[in-house]
Amino acid sequence: MGLLCSKNRHYTDADTEENAQAAEIERRIEQETKAEKHIQKLLLLGAGESGKSTIFKQIKLLFQTGFDEAELKSYVSVIDANIYQAIKILYDGSKEFAQSVDSSKYVLSGENKVIGEKLSDIGSRFDYPRLNRELAEEIGYLWKDPAIQETYARGNELQVPDCTHYFMENLQRLSDANYVPTKEDVLYARVRTTGVVEIQFSPVGENKKSGEVYRLFDVGGQRNERRKWIHLFEGVTAVIFCAAINEYDQTLFEDEQKNRMMETKELFDWVLKQPCFEKTSFMLFLNKFDIFETKVLTVPLNVCEWFKDYQPVSTGKQEIEHAYKYIKKKFEELYFQSTAPDRVDRVFKVYRTTALDQKVVKKTFKLVDETLRRRNLFEAGLL
Amino acid sequence: MPMYQPSTRREADMKLDSQVLDLETAVKDGILGGGCGVISTGFASQKLDLKIMIEELESIDVPTVFICPISLEPMQDPVTLCTGQTYERSNILKWFSLGRCTCPTTMQELWDDSVTPNKTLQQLIFSWFSHKYLAMKKRSEDVQGRVKEILENLKKVKGQARVQALKELRQVVQTHGTVKKTVVENGGVALISSLLGPFTTHAVGSEVIGVLVNLNLDSNSKSDLLQPAKISLMVDILNEGSIETKINCTKLIRVLMEGNDFASENVASLSLLVGLLRLVKDKKHQNGVLAGLSLLKVICSHESIRNSFVNVGAVPQLVELMPELNNECLELVLYLLELLSNIPEGRLALKDCPNTIPNVVKLLMKASESCMQFALSILWTICKFAPEECASLALDAGLAAKLLLVIQSGCNPVLKQRSAELLKLCSLNYTATIFISKCNLTRTIQ
């Protein structure tokens, strides 16, 4: 009897404990689901090299704890890789151009040719050596060779990364034995994003407890990456679509026959028509304005088919503004063409950005945040 | 103006009703004598000041005892008749010159035609006005001083403080019209315009626009505000703001565009057109509808814009609006649709929209003549464009009967002529009998 009794008690004890645990788990799940509802999902979309990851890094720097020393150091190998890849592309490019008309421009000096071959070889390996003083000097000579500079001027025909100039001008610093990348170096560092990366943050403004929680997703922009996008499309508060406006004379990394701006146009159109985005706000970041500014005065916009009816009106700053306005108008037209009447009440705003400039990104995000908060209030009927 | 009633005045005479002239305050403020140093010398100088003060204090509530019963204006030279009633001298003399020997209010025959100047009342009136005038001037100076303070403040503060300062500025400008000049004279326009830029928050931008819309802007200020970045901001704010903000933006953009032919090209973006369409569809806010339509009228005076306007689906949206509009708005909508009917895309859109013909036909004979003119023009254009389709639709909607009514009515001859032409156009495809049967005419008209 006693045995029985004690056995029973043992079971009921276990039961209650299990019940308590189950209840606790239930409660936790409920809490988290509730919390999830208040988290606003932001998606960074856009073609490859449009600046999505740079924006992502900027948000990390602005609203999270930024990069610690270990993280900064982790970028050294990335930066090295960028440098080797860039110089290889330029050297190989010069050889290609040397075979066409006007070839003498692209022929290097004897010494530099040797350097070029050596670096090209390094650049084709999987493992790159750490950049040291000697290599940095050699790369520097090669970079300054007139043939390479001529090749760089035609960089739009090759796949020269945007960070090339910046890193080439800083070779000495970057090759130092104790080099720790600065925040700026990290922003310039280019890694092709694959898969999806996310961070969660709360923008801290004047009134510290703004209460908004955002979850920002960064994706790969190249074509083969885009099939992963669809998994993220549910319940998105806002899409931040990045379009690099300097790319109107460049071709895709993954398809050298296709103009980058045309690709962006088609991509934007496709995204706008996605069924899940019926009520999603669209923030269009017309990015890389800094590069655009210099390019637009020398390379006419109408080399891109989409911009073929563009007429320049003046020079200098006025012309830059005029060209920018034209592009903005084109994107607006595209937006309204691709937006069915039932979606016309979506928020759609266009921002001029230079993702590398932290101040610009901070101010821009402040406006994005304000718009989204107002939208929330509006939908809750409080505005 | 206070309503004059003889009986009340008599009582006021006896009681000096507190609502009419507050004796207590009058004594305290020295109106009834003593302290007020403004009660100065010289009959002539008194008169001059009084006239100006009365003019400047136009909207104030003047005590009834100061009002001349004939002109209902404050008296500057009150004279009393033998009946004891007081009038403005010039007015009562004019009365007498018409050959009347009666007291206008009591209707009594005058036994004595002399007029006695009522010095006491004159002093009282002068005193009262002086007091009110000084108080107003002081308040005005106070407010002007406050505005200058706010403007100085705006040069320094940022963030929430800036928003607050702008809110206060807007409230002051809206309630005290006199400070508008002060704002303009102290560089206020340039100052707050400089706050508008690509990174301006909605909170700041909407307040700035709220202030600017109340001020008189010179051409330099307008050119400055027409910069693309600022216009772009205004359009964004229009799209996101409260109804009050939307209306302010609309009005401001309109002011900027008026008289400036080049402005349309730069200002009328697709976002603006879509935003304005949204505004005019908001039935709950009629003044928004009017403001939006007025701006659309200004914008569409530019041909290139009309195409874009049709492309954003303006035609069906405007047609849907028509039945519930008041006359003023209806005229604007018809004006716009008529403009659009003159371009191929617009014509097509009008034809394709199923409600165009029914809605337009319905309003014939109900609306003003200018509305009818536009309506007839629109019907003419689409019927000419696609006679088979449109003529039968129009007739089904009862067009023929309406046109006949117009022709027989007292409208101006141009309208009658157009109606006749339209009727003829619609009848072209039918024989006489079929046409008449299609018209569903009542016996009498037949």
Short mmCIF file of C-alpha atoms in Angstrom, two decimals, chain A residues 206 325 328-329 332-333 336 344-352 360 363-364 366-367 370-371 374 383, chain B residues 158-161 198-204 228 232 236 240-242 265-266 269-271 274 278 312:
data_model
loop_
_atom_site.label_atom_id
_atom_site.label_comp_id
_atom_site.label_asym_id
_atom_site.label_seq_id
_atom_site.Cartn_x
_atom_site.Cartn_y
_atom_site.Cartn_z
CA GLU A 206 15.80 62.16 -29.78
CA LYS A 325 15.86 64.58 -61.84
CA LYS A 328 14.15 59.98 -60.72
CA LYS A 329 11.28 60.74 -63.08
CA GLU A 332 8.63 57.23 -60.86
CA GLU A 333 7.05 56.50 -64.21
CA PHE A 336 3.22 54.02 -61.47
CA VAL A 344 -1.70 53.11 -55.58
CA ASP A 345 -2.01 54.03 -51.90
CA ARG A 346 1.27 52.30 -51.07
CA VAL A 347 3.92 54.58 -49.69
CA PHE A 348 6.51 55.27 -52.36
CA LYS A 349 9.44 57.55 -51.68
CA VAL A 350 12.67 58.18 -53.51
CA TYR A 351 15.90 59.05 -51.73
CA ARG A 352 19.21 60.18 -53.11
CA VAL A 360 23.67 60.69 -45.42
CA LYS A 363 19.62 61.24 -42.13
CA THR A 364 17.96 59.13 -44.80
CA LYS A 366 15.64 58.97 -39.97
CA LEU A 367 13.23 59.97 -42.70
CA GLU A 370 9.44 58.75 -39.64
CA THR A 371 7.51 57.67 -42.72
CA ARG A 374 3.38 57.75 -39.58
CA LEU A 383 -3.75 59.99 -37.87
CA LYS B 158 17.01 71.89 -33.87
CA GLY B 159 14.92 68.78 -33.49
CA GLN B 160 11.77 68.90 -31.36
CA ALA B 161 12.48 72.48 -30.28
CA PRO B 198 16.06 66.69 -48.99
CA PHE B 199 16.51 65.66 -45.36
CA THR B 200 13.70 67.65 -43.81
CA THR B 201 11.41 65.60 -41.60
CA HIS B 202 7.68 65.63 -42.15
CA ALA B 203 7.12 67.31 -38.82
CA VAL B 204 9.30 70.29 -39.71
CA PRO B 228 13.37 70.65 -57.29
CA SER B 232 9.85 67.17 -54.14
CA ASP B 236 5.97 63.99 -50.33
CA GLU B 240 1.61 61.79 -46.33
CA GLY B 241 0.07 64.58 -44.35
CA SER B 242 -3.16 65.28 -42.54
CA GLU B 265 7.24 71.32 -66.19
CA ASN B 266 9.29 71.10 -63.06
CA SER B 269 5.54 65.06 -61.16
CA LEU B 270 3.54 61.85 -61.31
CA SER B 271 3.62 61.67 -57.54
CA VAL B 274 -1.47 60.88 -58.00
CA ARG B 278 -6.23 60.99 -53.93
CA VAL B 312 -2.22 57.84 -64.01
#
